[in-house]
Coordinates of C-alpha atoms in Angstrom, one line a residue:
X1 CA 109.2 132.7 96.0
X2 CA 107.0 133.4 92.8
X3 CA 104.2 130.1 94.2
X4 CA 101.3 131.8 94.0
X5 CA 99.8 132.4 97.4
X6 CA 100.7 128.4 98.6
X7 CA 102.5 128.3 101.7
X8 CA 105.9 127.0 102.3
X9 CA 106.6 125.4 105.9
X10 CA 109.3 123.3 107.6
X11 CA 113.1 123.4 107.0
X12 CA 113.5 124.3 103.5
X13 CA 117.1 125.0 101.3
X14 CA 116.5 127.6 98.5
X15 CA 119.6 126.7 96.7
X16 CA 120.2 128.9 93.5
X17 CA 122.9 127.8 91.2
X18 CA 124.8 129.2 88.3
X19 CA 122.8 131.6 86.8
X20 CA 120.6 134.9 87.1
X21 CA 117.3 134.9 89.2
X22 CA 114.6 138.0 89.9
X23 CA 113.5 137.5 93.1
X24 CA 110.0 138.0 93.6
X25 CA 107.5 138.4 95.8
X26 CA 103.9 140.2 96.6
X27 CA 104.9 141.4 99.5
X28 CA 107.7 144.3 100.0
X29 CA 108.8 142.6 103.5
X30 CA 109.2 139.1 102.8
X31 CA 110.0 137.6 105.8
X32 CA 112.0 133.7 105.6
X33 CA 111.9 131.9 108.7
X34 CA 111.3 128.3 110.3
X35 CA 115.1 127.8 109.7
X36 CA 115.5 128.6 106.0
X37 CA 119.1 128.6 104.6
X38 CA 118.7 130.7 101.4
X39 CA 122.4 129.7 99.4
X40 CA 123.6 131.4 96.8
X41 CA 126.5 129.3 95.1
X42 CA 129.3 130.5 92.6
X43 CA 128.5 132.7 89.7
X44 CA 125.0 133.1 91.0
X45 CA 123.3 136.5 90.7
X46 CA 120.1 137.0 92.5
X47 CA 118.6 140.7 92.6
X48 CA 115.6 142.4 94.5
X49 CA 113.5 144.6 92.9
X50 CA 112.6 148.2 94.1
X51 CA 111.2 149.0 97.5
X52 CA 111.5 145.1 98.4
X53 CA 113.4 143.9 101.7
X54 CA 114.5 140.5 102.3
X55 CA 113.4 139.4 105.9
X56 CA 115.3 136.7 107.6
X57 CA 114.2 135.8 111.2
X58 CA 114.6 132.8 113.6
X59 CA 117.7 131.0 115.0
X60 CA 119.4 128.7 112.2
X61 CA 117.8 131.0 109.2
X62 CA 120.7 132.0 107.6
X63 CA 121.4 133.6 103.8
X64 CA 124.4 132.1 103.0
X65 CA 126.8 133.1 99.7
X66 CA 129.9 131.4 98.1
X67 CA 132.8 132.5 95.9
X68 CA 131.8 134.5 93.3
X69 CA 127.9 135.1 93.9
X70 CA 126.2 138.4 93.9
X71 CA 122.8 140.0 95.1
X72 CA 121.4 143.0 93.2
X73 CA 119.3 145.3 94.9
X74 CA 116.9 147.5 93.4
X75 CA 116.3 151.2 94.6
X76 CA 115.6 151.3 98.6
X77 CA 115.9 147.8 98.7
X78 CA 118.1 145.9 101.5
X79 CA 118.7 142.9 103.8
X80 CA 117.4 142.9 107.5
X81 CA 118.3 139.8 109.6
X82 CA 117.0 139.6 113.0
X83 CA 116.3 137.1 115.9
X84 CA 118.8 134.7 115.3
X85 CA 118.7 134.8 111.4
X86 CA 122.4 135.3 110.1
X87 CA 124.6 135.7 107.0
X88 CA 127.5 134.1 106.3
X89 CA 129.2 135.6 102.8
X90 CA 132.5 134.9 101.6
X91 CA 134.2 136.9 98.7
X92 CA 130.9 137.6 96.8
X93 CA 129.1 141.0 96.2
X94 CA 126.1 143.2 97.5
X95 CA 125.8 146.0 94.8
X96 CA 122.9 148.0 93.3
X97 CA 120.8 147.0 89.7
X98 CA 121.9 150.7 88.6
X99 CA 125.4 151.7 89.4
X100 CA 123.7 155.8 90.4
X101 CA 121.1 154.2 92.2
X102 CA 121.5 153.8 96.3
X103 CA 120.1 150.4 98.2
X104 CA 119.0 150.3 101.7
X105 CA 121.7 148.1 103.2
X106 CA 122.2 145.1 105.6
X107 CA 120.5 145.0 108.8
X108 CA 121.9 142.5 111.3
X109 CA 119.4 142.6 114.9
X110 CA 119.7 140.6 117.8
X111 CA 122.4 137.9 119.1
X112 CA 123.5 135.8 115.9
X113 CA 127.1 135.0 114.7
X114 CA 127.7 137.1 111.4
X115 CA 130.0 136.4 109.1
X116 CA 131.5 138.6 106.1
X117 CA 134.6 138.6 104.5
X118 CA 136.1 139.8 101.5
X119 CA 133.1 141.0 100.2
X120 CA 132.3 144.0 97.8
X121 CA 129.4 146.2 99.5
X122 CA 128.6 149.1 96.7
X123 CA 126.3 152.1 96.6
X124 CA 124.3 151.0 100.3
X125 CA 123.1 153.9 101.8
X126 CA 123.9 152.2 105.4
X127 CA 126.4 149.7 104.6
X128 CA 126.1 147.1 107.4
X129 CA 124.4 147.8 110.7
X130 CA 124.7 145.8 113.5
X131 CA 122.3 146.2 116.5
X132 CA 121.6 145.1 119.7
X133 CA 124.6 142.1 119.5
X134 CA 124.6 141.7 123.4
X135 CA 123.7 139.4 126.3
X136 CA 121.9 141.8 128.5
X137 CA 118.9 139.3 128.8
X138 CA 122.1 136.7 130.1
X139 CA 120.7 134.1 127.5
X140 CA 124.6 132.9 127.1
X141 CA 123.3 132.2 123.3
X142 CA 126.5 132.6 121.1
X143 CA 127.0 135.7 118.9
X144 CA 129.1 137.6 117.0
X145 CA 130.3 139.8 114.1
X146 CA 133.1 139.5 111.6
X147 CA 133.2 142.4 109.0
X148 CA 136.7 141.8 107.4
X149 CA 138.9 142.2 104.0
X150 CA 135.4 143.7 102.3
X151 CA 135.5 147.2 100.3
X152 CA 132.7 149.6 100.5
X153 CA 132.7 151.6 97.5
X154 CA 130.6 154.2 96.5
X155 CA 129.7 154.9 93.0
X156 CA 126.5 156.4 92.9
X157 CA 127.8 160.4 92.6
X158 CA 125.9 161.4 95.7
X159 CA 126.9 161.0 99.1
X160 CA 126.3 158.1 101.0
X161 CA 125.4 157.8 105.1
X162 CA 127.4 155.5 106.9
X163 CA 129.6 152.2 105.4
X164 CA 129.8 150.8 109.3
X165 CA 127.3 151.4 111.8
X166 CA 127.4 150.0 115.2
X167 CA 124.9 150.6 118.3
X168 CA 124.2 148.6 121.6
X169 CA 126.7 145.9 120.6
X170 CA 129.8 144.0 121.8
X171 CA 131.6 141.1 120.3
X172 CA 132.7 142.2 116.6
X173 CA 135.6 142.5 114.4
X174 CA 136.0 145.4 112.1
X175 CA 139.4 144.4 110.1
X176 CA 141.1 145.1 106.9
X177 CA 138.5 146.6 105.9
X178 CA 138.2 149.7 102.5
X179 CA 136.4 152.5 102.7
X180 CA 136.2 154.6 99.0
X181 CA 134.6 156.7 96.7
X182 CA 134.6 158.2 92.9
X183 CA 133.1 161.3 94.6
X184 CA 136.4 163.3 95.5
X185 CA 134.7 165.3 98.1
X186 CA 133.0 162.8 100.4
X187 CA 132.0 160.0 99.6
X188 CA 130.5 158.8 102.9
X189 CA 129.0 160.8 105.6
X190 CA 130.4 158.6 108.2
X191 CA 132.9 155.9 107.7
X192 CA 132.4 154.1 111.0
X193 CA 129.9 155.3 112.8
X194 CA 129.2 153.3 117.1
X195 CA 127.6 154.8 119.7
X196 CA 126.8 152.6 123.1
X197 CA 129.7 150.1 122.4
X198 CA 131.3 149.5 125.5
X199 CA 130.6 145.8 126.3
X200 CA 134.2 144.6 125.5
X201 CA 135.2 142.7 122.7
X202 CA 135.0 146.0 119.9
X203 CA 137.6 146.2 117.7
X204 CA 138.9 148.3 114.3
X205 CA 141.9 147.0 113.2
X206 CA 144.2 147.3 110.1
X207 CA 141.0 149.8 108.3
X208 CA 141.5 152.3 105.1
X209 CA 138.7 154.6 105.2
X210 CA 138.8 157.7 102.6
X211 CA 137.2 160.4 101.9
X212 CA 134.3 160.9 104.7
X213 CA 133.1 163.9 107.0
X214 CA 134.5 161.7 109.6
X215 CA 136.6 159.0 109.4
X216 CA 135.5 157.2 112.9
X217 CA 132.5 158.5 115.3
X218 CA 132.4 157.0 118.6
X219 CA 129.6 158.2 120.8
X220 CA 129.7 156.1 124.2
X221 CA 132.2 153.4 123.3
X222 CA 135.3 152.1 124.5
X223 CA 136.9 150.4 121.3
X224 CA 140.4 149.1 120.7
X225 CA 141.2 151.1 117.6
X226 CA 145.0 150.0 116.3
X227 CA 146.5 150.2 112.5
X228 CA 143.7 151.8 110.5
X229 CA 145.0 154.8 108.0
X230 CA 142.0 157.5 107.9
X231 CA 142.5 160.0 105.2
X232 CA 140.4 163.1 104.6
X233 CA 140.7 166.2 102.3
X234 CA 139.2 170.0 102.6
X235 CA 135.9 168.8 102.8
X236 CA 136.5 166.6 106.2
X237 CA 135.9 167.1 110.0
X238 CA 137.3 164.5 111.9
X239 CA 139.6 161.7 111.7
X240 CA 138.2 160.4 114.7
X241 CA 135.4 162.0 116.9
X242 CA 134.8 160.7 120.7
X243 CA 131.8 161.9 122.8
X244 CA 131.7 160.3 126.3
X245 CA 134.2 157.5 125.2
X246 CA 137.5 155.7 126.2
X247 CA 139.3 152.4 124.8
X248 CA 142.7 152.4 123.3
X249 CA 144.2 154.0 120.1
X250 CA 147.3 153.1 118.6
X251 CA 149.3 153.3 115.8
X252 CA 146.8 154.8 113.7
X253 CA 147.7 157.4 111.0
X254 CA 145.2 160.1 110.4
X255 CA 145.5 163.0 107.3
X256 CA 143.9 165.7 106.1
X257 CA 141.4 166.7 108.5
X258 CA 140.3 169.8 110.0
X259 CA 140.7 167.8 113.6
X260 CA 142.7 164.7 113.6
X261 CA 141.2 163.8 116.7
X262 CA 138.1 165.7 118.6
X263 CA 137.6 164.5 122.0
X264 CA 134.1 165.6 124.1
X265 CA 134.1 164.1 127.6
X266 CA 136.4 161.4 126.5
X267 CA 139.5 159.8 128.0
X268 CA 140.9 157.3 125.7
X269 CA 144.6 155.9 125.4
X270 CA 146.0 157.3 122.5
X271 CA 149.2 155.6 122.2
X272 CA 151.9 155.5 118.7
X273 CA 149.3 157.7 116.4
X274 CA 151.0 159.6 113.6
X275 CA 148.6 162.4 113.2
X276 CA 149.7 165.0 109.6
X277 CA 148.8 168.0 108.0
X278 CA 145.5 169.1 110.1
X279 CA 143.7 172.2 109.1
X280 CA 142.9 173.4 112.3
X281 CA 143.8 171.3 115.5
X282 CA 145.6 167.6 115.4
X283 CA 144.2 166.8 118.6
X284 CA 141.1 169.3 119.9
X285 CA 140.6 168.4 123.8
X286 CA 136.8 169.7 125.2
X287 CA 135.3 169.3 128.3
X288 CA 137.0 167.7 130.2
X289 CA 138.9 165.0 127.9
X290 CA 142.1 163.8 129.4
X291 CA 143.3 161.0 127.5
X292 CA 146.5 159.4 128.4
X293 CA 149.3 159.9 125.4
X294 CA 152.4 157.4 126.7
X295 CA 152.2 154.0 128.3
X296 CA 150.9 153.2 131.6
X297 CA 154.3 151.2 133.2
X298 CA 153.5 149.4 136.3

């Protein structure tokens, strides 16, 4: 990365062991492709430097992190992954160089198969993001998301955006997944936030989210939402707020919000939800929302 202006082609492993390595670069947007893997393997720490994303295009370029490694990220720095490029992480950590300081976040574009689990995503100002995961061109290439078992923690003292953010996309798994903060009031804007989700395969299952303005924002989605405890405080809106959206809600629990659930033009299931202590309306029903509260029996 630090060669001096000589050009790297061809399939190449960056492989960074044991250790701690500044990444650097001349360029802000440096872009790996030609089928890069970039592997970070245990107990190595790799970190960005300000105003620097790492750019990972092209089917088979992948980052890819073990057990126990970590990327730093500098001020408004972040990971953007796009036309095929992937990353596959595994109980390791994305967290900031200064624990007040926000990063950009990790950017997953286009039809890849994502993988991250039980992973520690701190202080990113947009979490993950996952965009345009669909087969409207009918390419039948292979993709996917799996966001599960990670925490998204918040330590920087200001409020964050969003910790999940979803848009255009089908096929993904949001599950077991923590939402916090050490800011009592919210911590997150958003917690998950999907709007023009309603290719099939969208699911948020068995989530903690705490301490947002809303828990869940659907705009234009038809997820199947099941398990997840939302809690709020004085400071919240929503547990979960639907505009133009359907799928199936069940056995969520939702506290402490001034709605519990606010529905716009939405008709979803909402099946087995224990909804407590609201500070306005548990469930808030506008234009025309009908959902359907008890199993359809054939």
């Amino acid at each position: 990365f630090c060669n001096e202006g000589s050009n790297i082609r061809g399939n190449v492993n960056v492989v960074f062991d044991k250790g701690i390595f500044q990444l650097c670069s001349y360029f802000n947007d440096f872009v790996v492709e030609d089928s890069t893997k970039i592997v970070l393997e245990d107990s190595a720490v790799v970190v960005l430097p300000d105003n620097y994303t790492l750019h990972l295009k092209g089917n088979t370029t992948s980052l890819i992190m073990n057990p126990g490694s970590k990327i730093k990220f500098g001020e408004n720095s972040g990971i953007v992954c796009d036309s095929g490029a992937k990353v596959i992480a595994n109980d390791a950590a994305f967290t900031s160089t200064d624990s007040t300081k926000k990063w950009n976040g990790i950017f997953l574009r286009h039809r890849s198969q994502d993988t991250i689990k039980n992973c520690l995503i701190s202080n990113a100002q947009y979490g993950i993001n996952i965009f345009r995961k669909n087969d409207d061109e009918e390419t039948e290439i292979p993709y996917s998301t799996e966001i599960s078992g990670c925490s998204f923690v918040n330590k920087s003292g200001s409020e964050l955006s969003i910790a999940i953010y979803a848009a255009n996309s089908n096929n993904f798994l949001i599950m077991n997944n923590t939402i916090t903060s050490t800011n009592l009031t919210k911590g997150f804007a958003q917690g998950i936030y999907t709007e023009f989700c309603s290719g099939g395969n969208v699911n948020f299952i068995g989530n903690t989210i705490n301490n947002t303005g809303n828990g869940m924002t659907l705009v234009n989605s038809s997820p199947f939402v099941s398990q997840n405890v939302i809690n709020g405080n004085q400071y919240s809106e929503s547990g979960i707020f639907l505009d133009n959206s359907n799928g199936k809600f069940e056995y969520n629990i939702i506290n402490d919000f001034y709605y519990s659930v606010y529905s716009m033009l939405s008709s979803p299931d909402l099946l087995k939800n224990i909804f407590n202590n609201s500070y306005t309306d548990n469930i808030l029903l506008t234009y025309s929302s009908t959902p359907n509260l008890q199993p359809v029996l054939s």
